PDB file of C-alpha atoms in Angstrom:
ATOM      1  CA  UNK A 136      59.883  88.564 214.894  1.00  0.00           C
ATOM      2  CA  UNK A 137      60.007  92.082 215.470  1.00  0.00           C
ATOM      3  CA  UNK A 138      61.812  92.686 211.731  1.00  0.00           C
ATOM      4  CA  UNK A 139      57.512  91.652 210.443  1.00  0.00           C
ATOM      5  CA  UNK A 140      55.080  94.570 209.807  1.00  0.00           C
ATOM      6  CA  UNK A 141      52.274  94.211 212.399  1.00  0.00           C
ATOM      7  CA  UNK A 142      49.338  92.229 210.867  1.00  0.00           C
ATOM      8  CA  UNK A 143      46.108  94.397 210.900  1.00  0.00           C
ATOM      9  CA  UNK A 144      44.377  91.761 209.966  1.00  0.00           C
ATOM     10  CA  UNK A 145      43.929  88.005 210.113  1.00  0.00           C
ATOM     11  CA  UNK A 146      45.834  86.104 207.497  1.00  0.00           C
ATOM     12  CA  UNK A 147      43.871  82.858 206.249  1.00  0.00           C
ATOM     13  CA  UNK A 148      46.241  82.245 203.094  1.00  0.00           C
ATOM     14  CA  UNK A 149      50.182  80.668 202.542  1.00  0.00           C
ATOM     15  CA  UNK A 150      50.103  83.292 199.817  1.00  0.00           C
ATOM     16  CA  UNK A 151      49.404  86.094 202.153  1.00  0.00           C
ATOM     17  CA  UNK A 152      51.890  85.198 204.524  1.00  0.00           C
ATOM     18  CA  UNK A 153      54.288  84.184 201.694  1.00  0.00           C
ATOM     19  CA  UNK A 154      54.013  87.717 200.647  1.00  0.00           C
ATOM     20  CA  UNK A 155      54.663  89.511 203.531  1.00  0.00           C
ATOM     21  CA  UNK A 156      57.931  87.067 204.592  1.00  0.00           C
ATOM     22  CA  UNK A 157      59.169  87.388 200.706  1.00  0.00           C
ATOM     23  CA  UNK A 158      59.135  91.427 201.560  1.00  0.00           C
ATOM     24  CA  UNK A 159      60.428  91.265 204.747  1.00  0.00           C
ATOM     25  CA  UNK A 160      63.565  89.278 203.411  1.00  0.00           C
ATOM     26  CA  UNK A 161      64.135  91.022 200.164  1.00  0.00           C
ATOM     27  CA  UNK A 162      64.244  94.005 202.037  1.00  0.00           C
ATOM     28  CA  UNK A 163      66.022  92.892 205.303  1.00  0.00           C
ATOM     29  CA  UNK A 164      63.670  93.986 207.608  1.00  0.00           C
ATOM     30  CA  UNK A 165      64.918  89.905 208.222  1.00  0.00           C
ATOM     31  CA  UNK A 166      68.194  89.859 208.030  1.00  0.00           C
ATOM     32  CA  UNK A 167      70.577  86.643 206.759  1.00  0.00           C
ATOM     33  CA  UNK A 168      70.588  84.015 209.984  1.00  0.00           C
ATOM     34  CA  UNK A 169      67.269  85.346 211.396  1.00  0.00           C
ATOM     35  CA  UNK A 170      65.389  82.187 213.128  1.00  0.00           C
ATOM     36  CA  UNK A 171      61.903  82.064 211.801  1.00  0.00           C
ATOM     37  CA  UNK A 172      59.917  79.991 214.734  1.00  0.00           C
ATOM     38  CA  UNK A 173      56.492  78.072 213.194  1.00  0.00           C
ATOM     39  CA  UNK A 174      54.712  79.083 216.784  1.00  0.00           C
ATOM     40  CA  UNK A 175      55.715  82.603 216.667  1.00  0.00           C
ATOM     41  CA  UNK A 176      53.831  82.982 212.823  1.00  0.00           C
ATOM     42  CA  UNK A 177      51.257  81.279 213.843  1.00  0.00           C
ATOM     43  CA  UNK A 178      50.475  83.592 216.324  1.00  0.00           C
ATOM     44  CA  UNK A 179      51.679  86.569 214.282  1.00  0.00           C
ATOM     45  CA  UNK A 180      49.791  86.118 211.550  1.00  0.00           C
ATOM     46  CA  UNK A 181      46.749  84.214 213.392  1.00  0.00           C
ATOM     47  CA  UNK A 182      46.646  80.914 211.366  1.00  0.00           C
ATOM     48  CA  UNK A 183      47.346  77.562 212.090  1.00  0.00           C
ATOM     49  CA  UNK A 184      50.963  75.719 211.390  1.00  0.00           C
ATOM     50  CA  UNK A 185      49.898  74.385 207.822  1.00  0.00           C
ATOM     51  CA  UNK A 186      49.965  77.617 205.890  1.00  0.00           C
ATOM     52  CA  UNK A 187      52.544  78.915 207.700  1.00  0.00           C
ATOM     53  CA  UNK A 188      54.392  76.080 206.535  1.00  0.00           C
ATOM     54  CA  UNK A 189      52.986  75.902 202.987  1.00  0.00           C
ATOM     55  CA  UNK A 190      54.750  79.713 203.029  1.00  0.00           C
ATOM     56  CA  UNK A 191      57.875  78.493 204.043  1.00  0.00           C
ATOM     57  CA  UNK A 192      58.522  75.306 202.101  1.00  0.00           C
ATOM     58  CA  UNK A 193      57.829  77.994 199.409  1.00  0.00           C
ATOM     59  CA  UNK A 194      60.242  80.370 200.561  1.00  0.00           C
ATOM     60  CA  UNK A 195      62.976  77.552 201.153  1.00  0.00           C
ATOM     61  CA  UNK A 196      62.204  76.764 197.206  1.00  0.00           C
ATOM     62  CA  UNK A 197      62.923  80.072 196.259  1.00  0.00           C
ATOM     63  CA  UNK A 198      66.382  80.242 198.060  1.00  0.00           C
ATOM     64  CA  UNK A 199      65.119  82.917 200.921  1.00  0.00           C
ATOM     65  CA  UNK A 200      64.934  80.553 203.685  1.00  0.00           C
ATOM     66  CA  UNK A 201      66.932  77.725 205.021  1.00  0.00           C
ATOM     67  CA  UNK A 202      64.876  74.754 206.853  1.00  0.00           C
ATOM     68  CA  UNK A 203      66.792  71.979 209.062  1.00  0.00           C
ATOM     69  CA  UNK A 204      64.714  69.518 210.218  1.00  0.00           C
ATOM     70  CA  UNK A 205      66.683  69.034 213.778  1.00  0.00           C
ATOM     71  CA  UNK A 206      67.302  72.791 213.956  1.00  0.00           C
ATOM     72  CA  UNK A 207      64.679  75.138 213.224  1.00  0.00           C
ATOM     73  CA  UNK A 208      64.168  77.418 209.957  1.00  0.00           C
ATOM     74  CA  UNK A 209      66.453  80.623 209.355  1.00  0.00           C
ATOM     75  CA  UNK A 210      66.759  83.210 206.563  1.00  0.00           C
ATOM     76  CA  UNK A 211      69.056  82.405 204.391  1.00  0.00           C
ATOM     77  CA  UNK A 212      72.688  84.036 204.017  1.00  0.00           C
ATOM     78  CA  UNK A 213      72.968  85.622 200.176  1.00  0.00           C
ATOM     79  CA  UNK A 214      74.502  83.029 198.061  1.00  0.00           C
ATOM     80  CA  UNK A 215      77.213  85.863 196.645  1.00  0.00           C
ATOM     81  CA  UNK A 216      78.100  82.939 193.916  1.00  0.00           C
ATOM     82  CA  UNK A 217      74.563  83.294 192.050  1.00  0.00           C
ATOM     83  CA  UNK A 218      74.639  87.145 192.325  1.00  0.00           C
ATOM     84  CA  UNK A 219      77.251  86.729 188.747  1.00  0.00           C
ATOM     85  CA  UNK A 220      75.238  84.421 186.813  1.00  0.00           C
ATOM     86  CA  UNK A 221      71.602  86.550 188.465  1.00  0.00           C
ATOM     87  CA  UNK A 222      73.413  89.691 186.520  1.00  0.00           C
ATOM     88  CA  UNK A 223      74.112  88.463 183.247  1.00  0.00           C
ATOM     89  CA  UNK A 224      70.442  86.812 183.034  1.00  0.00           C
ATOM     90  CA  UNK A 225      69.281  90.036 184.491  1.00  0.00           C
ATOM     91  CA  UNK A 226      70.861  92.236 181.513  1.00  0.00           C
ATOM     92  CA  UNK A 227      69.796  89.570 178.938  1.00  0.00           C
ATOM     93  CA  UNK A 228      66.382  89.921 180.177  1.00  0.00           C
ATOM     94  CA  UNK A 229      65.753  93.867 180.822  1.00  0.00           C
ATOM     95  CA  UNK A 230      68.095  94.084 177.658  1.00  0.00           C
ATOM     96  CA  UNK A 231      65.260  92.231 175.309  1.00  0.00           C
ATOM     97  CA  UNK A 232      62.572  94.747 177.166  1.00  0.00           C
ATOM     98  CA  UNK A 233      64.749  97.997 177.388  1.00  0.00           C
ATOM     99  CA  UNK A 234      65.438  97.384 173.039  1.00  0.00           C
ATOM    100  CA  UNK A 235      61.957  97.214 172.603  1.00  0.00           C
ATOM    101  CA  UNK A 236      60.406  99.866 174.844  1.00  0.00           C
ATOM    102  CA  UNK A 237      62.646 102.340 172.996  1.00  0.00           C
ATOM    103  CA  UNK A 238      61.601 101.503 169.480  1.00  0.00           C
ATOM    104  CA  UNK A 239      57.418 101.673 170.533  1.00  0.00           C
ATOM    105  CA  UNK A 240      57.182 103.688 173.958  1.00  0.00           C
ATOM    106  CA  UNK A 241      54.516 106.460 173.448  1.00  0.00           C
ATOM    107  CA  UNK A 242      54.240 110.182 174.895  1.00  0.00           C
ATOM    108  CA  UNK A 243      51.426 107.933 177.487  1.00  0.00           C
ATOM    109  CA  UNK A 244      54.086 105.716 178.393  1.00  0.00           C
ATOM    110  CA  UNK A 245      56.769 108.282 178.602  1.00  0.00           C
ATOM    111  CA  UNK A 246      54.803 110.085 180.939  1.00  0.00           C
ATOM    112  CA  UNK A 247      54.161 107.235 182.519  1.00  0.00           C
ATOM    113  CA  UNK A 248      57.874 106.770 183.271  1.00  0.00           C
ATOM    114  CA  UNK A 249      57.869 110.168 184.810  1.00  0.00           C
ATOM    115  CA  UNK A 250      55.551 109.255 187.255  1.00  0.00           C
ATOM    116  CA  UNK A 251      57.315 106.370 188.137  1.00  0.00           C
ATOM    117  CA  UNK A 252      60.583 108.673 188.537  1.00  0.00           C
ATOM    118  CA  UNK A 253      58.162 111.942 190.871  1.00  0.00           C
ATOM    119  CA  UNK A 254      57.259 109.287 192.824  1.00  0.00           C
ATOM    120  CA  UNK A 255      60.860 107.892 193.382  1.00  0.00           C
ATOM    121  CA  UNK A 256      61.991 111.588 193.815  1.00  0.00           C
ATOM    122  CA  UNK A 257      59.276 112.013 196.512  1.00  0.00           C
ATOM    123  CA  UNK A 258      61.096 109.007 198.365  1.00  0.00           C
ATOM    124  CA  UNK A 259      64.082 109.833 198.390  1.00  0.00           C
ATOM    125  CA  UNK A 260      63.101 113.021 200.117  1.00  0.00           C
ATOM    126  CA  UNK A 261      61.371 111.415 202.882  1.00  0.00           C
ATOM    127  CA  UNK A 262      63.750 108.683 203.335  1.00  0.00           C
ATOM    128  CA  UNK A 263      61.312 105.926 203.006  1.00  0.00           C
ATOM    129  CA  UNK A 264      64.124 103.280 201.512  1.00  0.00           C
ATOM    130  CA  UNK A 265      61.534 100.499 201.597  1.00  0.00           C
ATOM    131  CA  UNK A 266      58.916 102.397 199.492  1.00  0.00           C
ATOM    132  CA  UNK A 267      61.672 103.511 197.677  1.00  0.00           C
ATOM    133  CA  UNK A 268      63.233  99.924 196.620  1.00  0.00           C
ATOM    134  CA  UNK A 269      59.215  98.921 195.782  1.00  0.00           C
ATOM    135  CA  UNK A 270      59.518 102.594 193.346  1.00  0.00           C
ATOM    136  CA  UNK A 271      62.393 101.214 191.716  1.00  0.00           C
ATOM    137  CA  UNK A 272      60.808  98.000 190.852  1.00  0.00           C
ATOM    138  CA  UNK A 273      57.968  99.300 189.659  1.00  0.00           C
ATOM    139  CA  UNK A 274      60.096 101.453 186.979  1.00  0.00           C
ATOM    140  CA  UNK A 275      61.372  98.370 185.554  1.00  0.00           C
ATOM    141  CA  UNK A 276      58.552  96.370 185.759  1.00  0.00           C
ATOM    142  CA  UNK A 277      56.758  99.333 183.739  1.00  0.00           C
ATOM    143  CA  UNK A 278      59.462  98.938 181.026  1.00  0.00           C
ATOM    144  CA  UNK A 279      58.655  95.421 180.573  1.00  0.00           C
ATOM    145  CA  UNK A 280      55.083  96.251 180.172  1.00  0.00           C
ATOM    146  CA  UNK A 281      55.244  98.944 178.135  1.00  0.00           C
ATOM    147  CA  UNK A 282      57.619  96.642 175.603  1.00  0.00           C
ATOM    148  CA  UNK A 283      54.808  94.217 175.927  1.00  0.00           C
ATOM    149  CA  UNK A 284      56.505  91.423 178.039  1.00  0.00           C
ATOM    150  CA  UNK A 285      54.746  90.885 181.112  1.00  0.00           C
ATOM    151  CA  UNK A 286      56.506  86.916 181.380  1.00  0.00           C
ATOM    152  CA  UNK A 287      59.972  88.607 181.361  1.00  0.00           C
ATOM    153  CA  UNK A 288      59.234  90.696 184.833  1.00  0.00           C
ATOM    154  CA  UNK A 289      57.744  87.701 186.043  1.00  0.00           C
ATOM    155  CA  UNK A 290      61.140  86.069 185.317  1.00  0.00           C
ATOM    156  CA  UNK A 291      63.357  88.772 186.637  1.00  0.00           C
ATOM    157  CA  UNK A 292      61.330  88.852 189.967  1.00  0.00           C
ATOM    158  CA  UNK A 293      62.784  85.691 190.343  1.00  0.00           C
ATOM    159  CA  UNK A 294      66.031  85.593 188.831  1.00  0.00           C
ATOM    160  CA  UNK A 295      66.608  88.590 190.945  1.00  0.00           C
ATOM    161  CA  UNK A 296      66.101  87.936 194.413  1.00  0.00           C
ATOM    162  CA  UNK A 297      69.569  88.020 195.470  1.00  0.00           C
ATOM    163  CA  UNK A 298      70.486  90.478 194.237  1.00  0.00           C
ATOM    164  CA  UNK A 299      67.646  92.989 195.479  1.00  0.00           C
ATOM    165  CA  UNK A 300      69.003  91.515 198.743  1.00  0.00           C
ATOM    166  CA  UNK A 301      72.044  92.678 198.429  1.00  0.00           C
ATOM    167  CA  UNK A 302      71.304  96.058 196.881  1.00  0.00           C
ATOM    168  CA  UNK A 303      69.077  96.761 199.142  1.00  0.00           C
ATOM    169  CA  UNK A 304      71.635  97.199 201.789  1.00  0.00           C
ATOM    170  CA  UNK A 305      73.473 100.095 199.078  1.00  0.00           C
ATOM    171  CA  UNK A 306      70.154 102.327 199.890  1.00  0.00           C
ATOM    172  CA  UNK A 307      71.128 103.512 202.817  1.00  0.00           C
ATOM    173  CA  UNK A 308      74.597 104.748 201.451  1.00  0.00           C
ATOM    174  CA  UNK A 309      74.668 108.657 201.692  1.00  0.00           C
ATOM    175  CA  UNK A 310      73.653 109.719 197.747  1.00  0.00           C
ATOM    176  CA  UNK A 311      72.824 106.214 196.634  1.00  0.00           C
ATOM    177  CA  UNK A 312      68.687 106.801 195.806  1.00  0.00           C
ATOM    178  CA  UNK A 313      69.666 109.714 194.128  1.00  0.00           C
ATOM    179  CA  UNK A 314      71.922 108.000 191.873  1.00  0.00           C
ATOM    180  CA  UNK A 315      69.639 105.030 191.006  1.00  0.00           C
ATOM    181  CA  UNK A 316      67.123 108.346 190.008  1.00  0.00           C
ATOM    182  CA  UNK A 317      70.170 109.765 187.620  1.00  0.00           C
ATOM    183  CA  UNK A 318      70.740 106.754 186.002  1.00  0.00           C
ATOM    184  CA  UNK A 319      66.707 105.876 185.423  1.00  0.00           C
ATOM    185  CA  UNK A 320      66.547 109.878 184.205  1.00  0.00           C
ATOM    186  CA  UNK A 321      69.524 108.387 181.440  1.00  0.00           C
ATOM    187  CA  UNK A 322      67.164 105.429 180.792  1.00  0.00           C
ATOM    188  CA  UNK A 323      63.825 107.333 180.507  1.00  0.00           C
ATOM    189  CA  UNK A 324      65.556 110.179 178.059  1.00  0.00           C
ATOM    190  CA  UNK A 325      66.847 107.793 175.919  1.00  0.00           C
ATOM    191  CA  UNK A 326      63.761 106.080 175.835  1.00  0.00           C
ATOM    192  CA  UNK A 327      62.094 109.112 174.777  1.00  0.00           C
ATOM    193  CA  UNK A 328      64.633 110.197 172.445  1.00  0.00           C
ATOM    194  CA  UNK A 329      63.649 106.361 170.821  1.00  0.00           C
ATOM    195  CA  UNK A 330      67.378 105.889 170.923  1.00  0.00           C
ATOM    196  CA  UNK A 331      67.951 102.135 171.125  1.00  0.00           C
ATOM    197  CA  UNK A 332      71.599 101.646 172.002  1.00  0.00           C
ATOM    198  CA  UNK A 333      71.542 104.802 174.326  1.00  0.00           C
ATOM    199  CA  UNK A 334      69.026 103.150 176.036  1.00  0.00           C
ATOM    200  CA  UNK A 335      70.334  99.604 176.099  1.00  0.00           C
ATOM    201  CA  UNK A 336      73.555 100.957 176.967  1.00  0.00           C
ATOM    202  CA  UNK A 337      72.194 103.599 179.525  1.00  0.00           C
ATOM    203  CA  UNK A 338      69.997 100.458 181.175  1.00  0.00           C
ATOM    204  CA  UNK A 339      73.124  98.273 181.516  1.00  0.00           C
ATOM    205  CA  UNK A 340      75.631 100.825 183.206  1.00  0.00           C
ATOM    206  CA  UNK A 341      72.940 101.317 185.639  1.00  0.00           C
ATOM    207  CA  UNK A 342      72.790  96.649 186.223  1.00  0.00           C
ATOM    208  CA  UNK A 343      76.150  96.737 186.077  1.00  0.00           C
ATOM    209  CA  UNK A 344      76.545  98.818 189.097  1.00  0.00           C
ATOM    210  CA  UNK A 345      75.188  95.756 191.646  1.00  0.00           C
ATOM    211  CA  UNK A 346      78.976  94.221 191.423  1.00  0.00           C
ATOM    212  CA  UNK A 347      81.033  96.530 193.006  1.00  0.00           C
ATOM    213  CA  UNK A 348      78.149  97.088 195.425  1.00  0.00           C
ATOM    214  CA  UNK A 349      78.223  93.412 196.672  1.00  0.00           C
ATOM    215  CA  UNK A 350      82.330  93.093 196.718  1.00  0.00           C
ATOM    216  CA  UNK A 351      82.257  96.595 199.387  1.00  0.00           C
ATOM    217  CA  UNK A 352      79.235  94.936 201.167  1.00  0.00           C
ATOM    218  CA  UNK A 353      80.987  91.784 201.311  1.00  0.00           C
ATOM    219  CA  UNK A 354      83.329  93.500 203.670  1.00  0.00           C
ATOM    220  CA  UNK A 355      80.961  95.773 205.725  1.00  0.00           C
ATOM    221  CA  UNK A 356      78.633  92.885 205.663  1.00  0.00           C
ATOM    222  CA  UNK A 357      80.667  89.303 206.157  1.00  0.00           C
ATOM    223  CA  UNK A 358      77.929  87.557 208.435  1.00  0.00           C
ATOM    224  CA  UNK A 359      75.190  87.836 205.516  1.00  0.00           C
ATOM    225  CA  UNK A 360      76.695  86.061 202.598  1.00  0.00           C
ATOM    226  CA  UNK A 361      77.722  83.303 201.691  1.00  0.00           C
TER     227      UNK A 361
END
């Protein structure tokens, strides 16, 4: 279990410990075939078997972990099948958000933006990919928000999983953090320019990106898809 941030302190909640797994697998700290052991969570997180299984039975829900009765419960492989259809909900989702951020955003939620980017930029710098990935939520959850939509980020945390699985293996590809920062720079300019279609545009060339990025990791990566 040594891919689990140390607890610092006792965990009484499934959501608690749901939390912490969810982050541990979308950011493969727990990698695709990792055996997750009921006694050893119990004892990680200091609570008894029922919420640690309350967490799981969640997690197996949400396609993150695979549980066989007769042979113990693993983290699942990336289904690279459902990365496709993830994408196109994806872009019909941040799409809806992206068209309507541009038409209302303010010089507060512009600069809002920018502190989402100086604190990506900071990141990047330091190397801190985990923080980093967490940054790069948080810009497009703030786009959402801004347009008004909280439901649709609630949505694309979930439609998404997969593929913040696999992109989160691209992070650690010489140049790649700075690129995701160039292409949200395109996004937040065009956002502040209140140009629609450069932003929609701008917003799906930087989705669309996640493809070619799963067919090389495919390769340098065969034992964690499926």
């Amino acid at each position: 279990m040594s891919g689990i941030r140390p607890s610092i302190r006792r965990v009484t909640t499934a959501t608690v410990i749901y939390d912490e797994l969810y982050e541990a697998i979308v950011n493969m700290r727990l990698v695709p075939g990792t055996p997750l052991q009921e006694k050893a969570l119990t004892q990680q997180f200091g609570v008894s078997k029922t919420p640690v299984r309350e967490a799981l039975i969640r997690l197996a829900e949400e396609g993150l972990v695979d549980i066989f009765p007769q042979s113990g419960t693993f983290v699942s492989h990336v289904p690279l099948g459902a990365i496709p259809e993830a994408l196109v909900i994806r872009l019909a989702l941040e799409d809806t958000a992206i068209k309507r951020t541009a038409e209302i955003a303010t010089l507060a939620d512009i600069a809002q933006l920018d502190a989402k980017l100086a604190s990506q930029r900071m990141l990047a710098e330091l190397g801190d990919m985990d923080a980093f990935h967490e940054a790069d939520e948080a810009f497009h959850e703030a786009i959402a928000l801004i347009a008004g939509y909280p439901s649709i980020w609630k949505l694309l945390r979930q439609v998404k999983v997969q593929i913040n699985r696999a992109r989160r293996l691209t992070l650690p590809v010489a140049g790649r953090m700075q690129q995701v920062i160039g292409e949200h720079v395109l996004v937040r300019d065009a956002i502040a320019s209140r140009d629609v279609e450069a932003a929609r545009a701008a917003m799906q060339a930087h989705l669309n990106v996640v493809l070619p990025d799963v067919d090389r990791l495919r390769i340098e990566y065969p034992n964690y898809f499926v």
